[in-house]
Coordinates of C-alpha atoms in Angstrom, one line a residue:
E1 CA 237.7 54.0 136.5
M2 CA 234.4 55.4 136.5
E3 CA 235.4 59.0 136.7
D4 CA 237.7 58.5 133.4
A5 CA 234.4 57.2 131.8
I6 CA 232.6 60.1 132.7
R7 CA 235.1 62.3 131.5
D8 CA 235.2 60.7 128.1
A9 CA 231.5 60.2 127.9
L10 CA 230.5 63.8 128.9
D11 CA 233.5 65.7 127.3
A12 CA 234.6 67.0 130.3
K13 CA 237.3 68.6 132.4
S14 CA 237.2 67.8 136.1
V15 CA 235.5 65.1 137.8
V16 CA 234.9 64.6 141.5
K17 CA 233.4 61.5 143.1
K18 CA 230.7 62.3 146.1
P19 CA 228.6 59.6 147.9
N20 CA 225.5 58.3 146.9
G21 CA 225.9 58.5 142.8
L22 CA 227.0 62.2 142.9
Y23 CA 229.8 63.6 140.8
I24 CA 230.7 66.9 140.6
V25 CA 231.3 67.4 136.8
D26 CA 232.8 70.8 135.5
R27 CA 231.4 72.1 138.8
K28 CA 227.5 70.7 137.8
K29 CA 226.3 68.4 139.7
I30 CA 225.4 65.2 138.0
F31 CA 223.8 62.0 139.1
I32 CA 224.8 58.9 137.4
K33 CA 222.9 55.5 137.9
S34 CA 224.6 52.6 136.9
N35 CA 223.3 48.7 135.7
S36 CA 225.5 45.8 134.8
S37 CA 223.0 43.2 134.7
E38 CA 222.1 41.3 131.5
H39 CA 219.9 43.5 129.8
A40 CA 221.9 46.9 131.2
R41 CA 221.9 48.8 127.7
L42 CA 218.2 48.3 127.1
L43 CA 217.6 49.2 130.5
C44 CA 219.5 52.2 130.7
E45 CA 218.0 53.8 127.5
G46 CA 214.7 52.9 127.9
E47 CA 214.7 54.6 131.2
A48 CA 216.6 57.6 129.5
T49 CA 214.0 57.8 126.8
S50 CA 210.8 57.3 129.3
L51 CA 212.3 60.5 131.1
E52 CA 212.9 62.5 128.2
A53 CA 209.2 61.8 127.1
I54 CA 208.2 62.9 130.6
H55 CA 209.8 65.8 130.4
D56 CA 208.6 66.7 126.9
T57 CA 205.4 67.0 128.4
D58 CA 206.1 70.0 131.2
T59 CA 203.2 68.5 132.8
V60 CA 205.6 66.5 135.9
R61 CA 209.2 66.9 136.9
C62 CA 212.0 64.4 136.3
P63 CA 215.4 64.6 136.1
K64 CA 216.8 65.8 132.8
V65 CA 219.0 63.2 131.0
V66 CA 222.4 64.4 129.9
K67 CA 223.8 61.0 128.2
V68 CA 223.5 57.4 128.4
F69 CA 227.2 55.7 128.4
E70 CA 229.0 52.2 128.7
S71 CA 231.6 52.7 131.5
N72 CA 233.4 49.4 131.0
K73 CA 232.1 45.9 129.1
G74 CA 228.3 45.3 130.1
T75 CA 228.0 48.2 132.4
W76 CA 225.6 51.2 131.1
N77 CA 225.2 54.6 133.3
I78 CA 222.5 56.8 132.8
A79 CA 224.0 60.6 133.5
C80 CA 221.3 63.3 134.7
Q81 CA 220.4 65.9 136.4
F82 CA 220.8 65.9 140.4
L83 CA 218.1 66.7 142.6
D84 CA 218.0 67.8 146.4
M85 CA 215.6 65.7 147.8
E86 CA 213.0 66.8 150.5
E87 CA 210.4 65.2 152.7
E88 CA 206.8 64.5 151.1
S89 CA 204.0 65.6 152.6
V90 CA 199.9 65.5 152.1
T91 CA 200.0 68.5 150.0
H92 CA 202.7 66.9 147.5
L93 CA 200.4 64.1 147.3
E94 CA 197.7 65.6 145.9
K95 CA 199.8 67.6 143.9
L96 CA 201.4 64.7 142.3
G97 CA 198.0 63.2 141.6
E98 CA 197.2 66.4 139.9
Q99 CA 200.4 66.4 137.6
I100 CA 200.2 62.9 137.0
A101 CA 196.6 63.2 135.8
K102 CA 197.9 66.1 133.6
L103 CA 200.7 64.1 132.3
H104 CA 198.1 60.7 131.2
S105 CA 195.8 64.2 129.7
F106 CA 198.8 65.2 127.3
N107 CA 198.4 62.8 124.6
P108 CA 194.7 62.8 124.3
S109 CA 194.6 66.7 124.3
L110 CA 197.3 66.6 121.5
I111 CA 195.1 64.3 119.5
T112 CA 192.1 66.5 119.6
R113 CA 193.8 69.7 119.2
E114 CA 194.2 67.7 115.7
K115 CA 191.0 66.9 115.2
E116 CA 189.8 70.3 115.8
K117 CA 192.5 71.5 113.5
A118 CA 191.4 69.3 110.7
S119 CA 187.8 70.7 111.0
G120 CA 188.9 73.9 111.0
D121 CA 187.6 74.4 114.9
F122 CA 191.4 74.8 116.0
V123 CA 191.6 78.2 117.9
G124 CA 194.9 78.3 120.0
E125 CA 198.6 78.1 119.9
E126 CA 200.5 75.8 117.4
R127 CA 202.3 72.8 119.1
K128 CA 205.0 70.9 116.9
E129 CA 203.8 67.7 118.9
K130 CA 201.9 65.3 116.9
G131 CA 199.8 63.1 119.0
E132 CA 200.5 59.3 119.3
R133 CA 197.8 57.1 118.3
R134 CA 199.0 53.6 118.9
F135 CA 199.9 51.9 122.0
G136 CA 203.2 50.7 122.6
F137 CA 206.5 52.7 122.7
V138 CA 209.3 54.1 120.7
V139 CA 211.7 51.5 122.1
P140 CA 211.7 48.4 124.6
T141 CA 211.7 49.4 128.6
S142 CA 212.0 47.4 131.6
C143 CA 210.1 47.2 134.5
G144 CA 212.9 46.1 136.9
V145 CA 216.0 44.7 135.0
I146 CA 213.7 42.3 133.0
P147 CA 212.9 43.7 129.3
Q148 CA 209.1 44.6 128.6
C149 CA 207.8 44.2 125.0
N150 CA 206.5 47.6 123.8
E151 CA 205.3 46.8 120.0
W152 CA 202.6 48.8 118.4
C153 CA 199.2 47.9 118.6
E154 CA 196.4 50.0 117.4
D155 CA 194.1 48.8 120.4
W156 CA 195.0 48.6 124.2
R157 CA 193.2 45.0 124.7
T158 CA 195.7 43.6 121.8
F159 CA 198.8 45.6 123.4
F160 CA 197.9 44.9 127.0
I161 CA 197.3 41.0 125.9
R162 CA 199.8 40.9 123.8
C163 CA 203.0 42.6 125.3
R164 CA 202.2 43.1 128.9
L165 CA 200.0 39.6 130.3
K166 CA 200.8 37.1 127.6
D167 CA 204.8 38.3 127.8
K168 CA 205.2 37.8 131.5
V169 CA 202.8 34.5 131.6
D170 CA 205.1 32.9 128.8
R171 CA 208.4 33.8 130.4
I172 CA 206.9 32.8 134.0
I173 CA 206.1 29.0 132.3
E174 CA 209.4 29.2 130.7
K175 CA 211.3 29.8 133.3
E176 CA 209.4 27.9 136.3
N177 CA 207.1 25.4 134.2
D178 CA 204.1 26.2 136.5
H179 CA 201.7 24.0 135.4
S180 CA 198.3 25.6 137.0
L181 CA 199.6 29.1 135.2
S182 CA 199.6 27.4 131.9
S183 CA 196.2 25.5 132.5
D184 CA 194.4 29.2 133.4
W185 CA 195.9 31.2 130.3
S186 CA 193.5 30.3 127.6
L187 CA 190.6 31.3 130.1
L188 CA 192.6 34.1 131.5
E189 CA 193.0 35.3 127.9
R190 CA 189.6 35.1 127.1
R191 CA 188.4 36.9 130.2
T192 CA 190.7 39.9 129.8
D193 CA 189.5 39.7 126.2
D194 CA 186.2 40.5 128.0
L195 CA 186.6 42.8 130.8
L196 CA 188.7 45.3 127.9
K197 CA 186.1 45.3 125.8
D198 CA 185.0 48.9 127.1
T199 CA 188.5 50.3 126.8
D200 CA 188.3 50.3 122.9
G201 CA 187.8 53.7 122.8
V202 CA 190.3 54.4 124.9
V203 CA 193.3 57.3 123.6
P204 CA 197.2 56.6 124.4
S205 CA 198.2 58.2 127.4
L206 CA 201.8 58.6 128.5
V207 CA 202.2 56.6 131.4
H208 CA 205.3 56.4 133.9
G209 CA 205.0 52.4 134.1
D210 CA 206.6 52.1 137.5
L211 CA 204.8 54.8 139.8
W212 CA 205.1 53.8 143.5
A213 CA 206.0 55.1 146.2
G214 CA 209.6 54.8 145.7
N215 CA 209.8 56.4 142.1
W216 CA 208.9 59.5 143.5
A217 CA 210.3 62.6 145.6
V218 CA 209.7 66.2 146.5
T219 CA 212.3 68.9 145.1
N220 CA 211.6 73.0 145.5
E221 CA 208.2 72.0 147.0
N222 CA 207.6 70.4 143.4
P223 CA 207.0 66.4 143.2
V224 CA 209.8 65.0 140.9
V225 CA 209.3 61.2 139.4
F226 CA 212.1 58.8 138.3
D227 CA 213.0 55.2 137.4
A228 CA 210.3 55.3 134.6
C229 CA 209.5 52.5 132.0
C230 CA 207.1 54.7 129.7
S231 CA 204.7 53.5 127.2
Y232 CA 201.6 54.3 125.5
S233 CA 198.9 52.9 127.7
D234 CA 195.4 53.4 129.0
P235 CA 196.1 55.7 131.8
E236 CA 194.3 53.1 134.1
F237 CA 197.2 50.9 133.8
E238 CA 199.1 53.1 136.1
M239 CA 197.0 52.2 139.2
G240 CA 198.3 48.7 138.9
I241 CA 202.0 49.1 140.4
Q242 CA 200.3 51.9 143.1
N243 CA 197.5 49.9 144.2
M244 CA 200.3 46.7 144.9
F245 CA 201.4 48.8 147.6
G246 CA 199.1 50.0 149.3
G247 CA 198.4 52.8 147.1
F248 CA 198.8 56.7 147.5
G249 CA 195.6 57.5 149.3
A250 CA 193.0 59.9 149.3
P251 CA 195.0 62.8 148.8
Y252 CA 196.6 61.4 145.5
G253 CA 193.2 60.1 144.0
R254 CA 191.8 63.7 145.0
G255 CA 194.2 65.1 143.0
Y256 CA 193.9 63.0 140.3
D257 CA 190.2 62.8 140.2
K258 CA 189.9 66.4 139.9
I259 CA 191.5 66.3 136.2
L260 CA 190.6 63.2 135.5
P261 CA 188.3 61.1 137.1
L262 CA 188.4 57.0 136.8
R263 CA 186.4 55.8 134.3
R264 CA 183.3 53.5 134.8
G265 CA 184.1 49.8 135.3
W266 CA 187.6 50.7 136.4
N267 CA 186.9 48.0 139.8
D268 CA 186.3 45.3 137.5
R269 CA 189.7 46.1 135.4
R270 CA 191.9 47.1 138.4
F271 CA 192.5 43.4 139.3
L272 CA 194.1 42.8 135.8
Y273 CA 196.7 45.5 136.3
L274 CA 197.9 44.5 139.7
L275 CA 198.4 41.1 138.4
Y276 CA 200.4 41.9 135.5
H277 CA 202.9 43.5 138.4
N278 CA 202.7 40.5 140.6
L279 CA 203.6 38.7 137.7
N280 CA 206.4 40.8 137.1
H281 CA 207.4 40.4 140.7
W282 CA 207.4 36.7 140.3
L283 CA 209.7 36.8 137.6
H284 CA 212.0 38.7 139.5
F285 CA 211.9 37.9 143.1
G286 CA 210.6 34.1 142.8
H287 CA 208.0 31.8 144.3
S288 CA 207.0 34.6 146.9
Y289 CA 205.0 36.2 144.6
R290 CA 203.2 32.7 143.1
A291 CA 200.1 32.6 145.6
T292 CA 199.1 36.0 144.9
S293 CA 199.4 36.1 141.4
L294 CA 197.1 32.7 141.1
S295 CA 194.9 34.2 143.9
L296 CA 194.6 36.9 141.7
I297 CA 194.0 35.0 138.5
N298 CA 191.1 33.0 140.5
S299 CA 189.6 36.3 141.3
I300 CA 189.3 37.5 137.9
L301 CA 187.9 34.3 136.2
H302 CA 185.7 34.0 139.2
P303 CA 184.7 37.4 140.5
D304 CA 181.6 36.2 142.3
I305 CA 183.4 34.1 144.4
D306 CA 185.5 34.9 147.4
S307 CA 189.1 34.1 146.9
D308 CA 190.1 34.7 150.6

């Protein structure tokens, strides 16, 4: 029984089940998210590590992880702080934009401090964190229920092509044996490499990885994010999933641009990040995402032709 598993995992005396994943554990509100898919352990450990990484930046609020545990064979759970959610407003969206820009700026600012310290120019408070100079993440994660490869790479171009785009294309070809996709791959790989040449100087940013409208809310008048699958990536990558579902609109963009304006050439790269999430949805939900994915590939390969 779940209550017994929670009692054992959290070394608790009393556990009372409430609706919607809420448990009262020794008089504290704890939210339990469970998963029993094929990669349940990887998914839960990846999400917990992601939330801890976001939490450690102190830039945007997320639930504090208590523990990852197995309740019965194959079912894995994340126990975390329960947060009361409120209605979102335009003001909250602008604040979310600011806080996500601060999240994206956190690792680059650590690296700048280290460079200043090395050159003797650093003035300010010492921090124990070290900046991450590679692209990837400390553990694999799942965007949905399918694992993402997060092997460390020295540059964004290599990481995005190898661990994001090719990983999804290979899985779809293996699962669907899709000839259009397999015949387009070598051209798409070359075009992607070309489009990402301008990103060679980009410093890795910690990104949420799956930040769409369903993965944020408001608590105590402040934005809160959850269901993260983090990586150290080009911050532009965060926009892919947002644009897939209509984006967060002008207020979010205003808040974000105040701190981290979009870089030159973003418009040429945005379809790549949109494509990644469409391929991921194709893998998860099947054929309904095939046409959009192939249309995006066509727009990337032939930018001067209107694919509509």
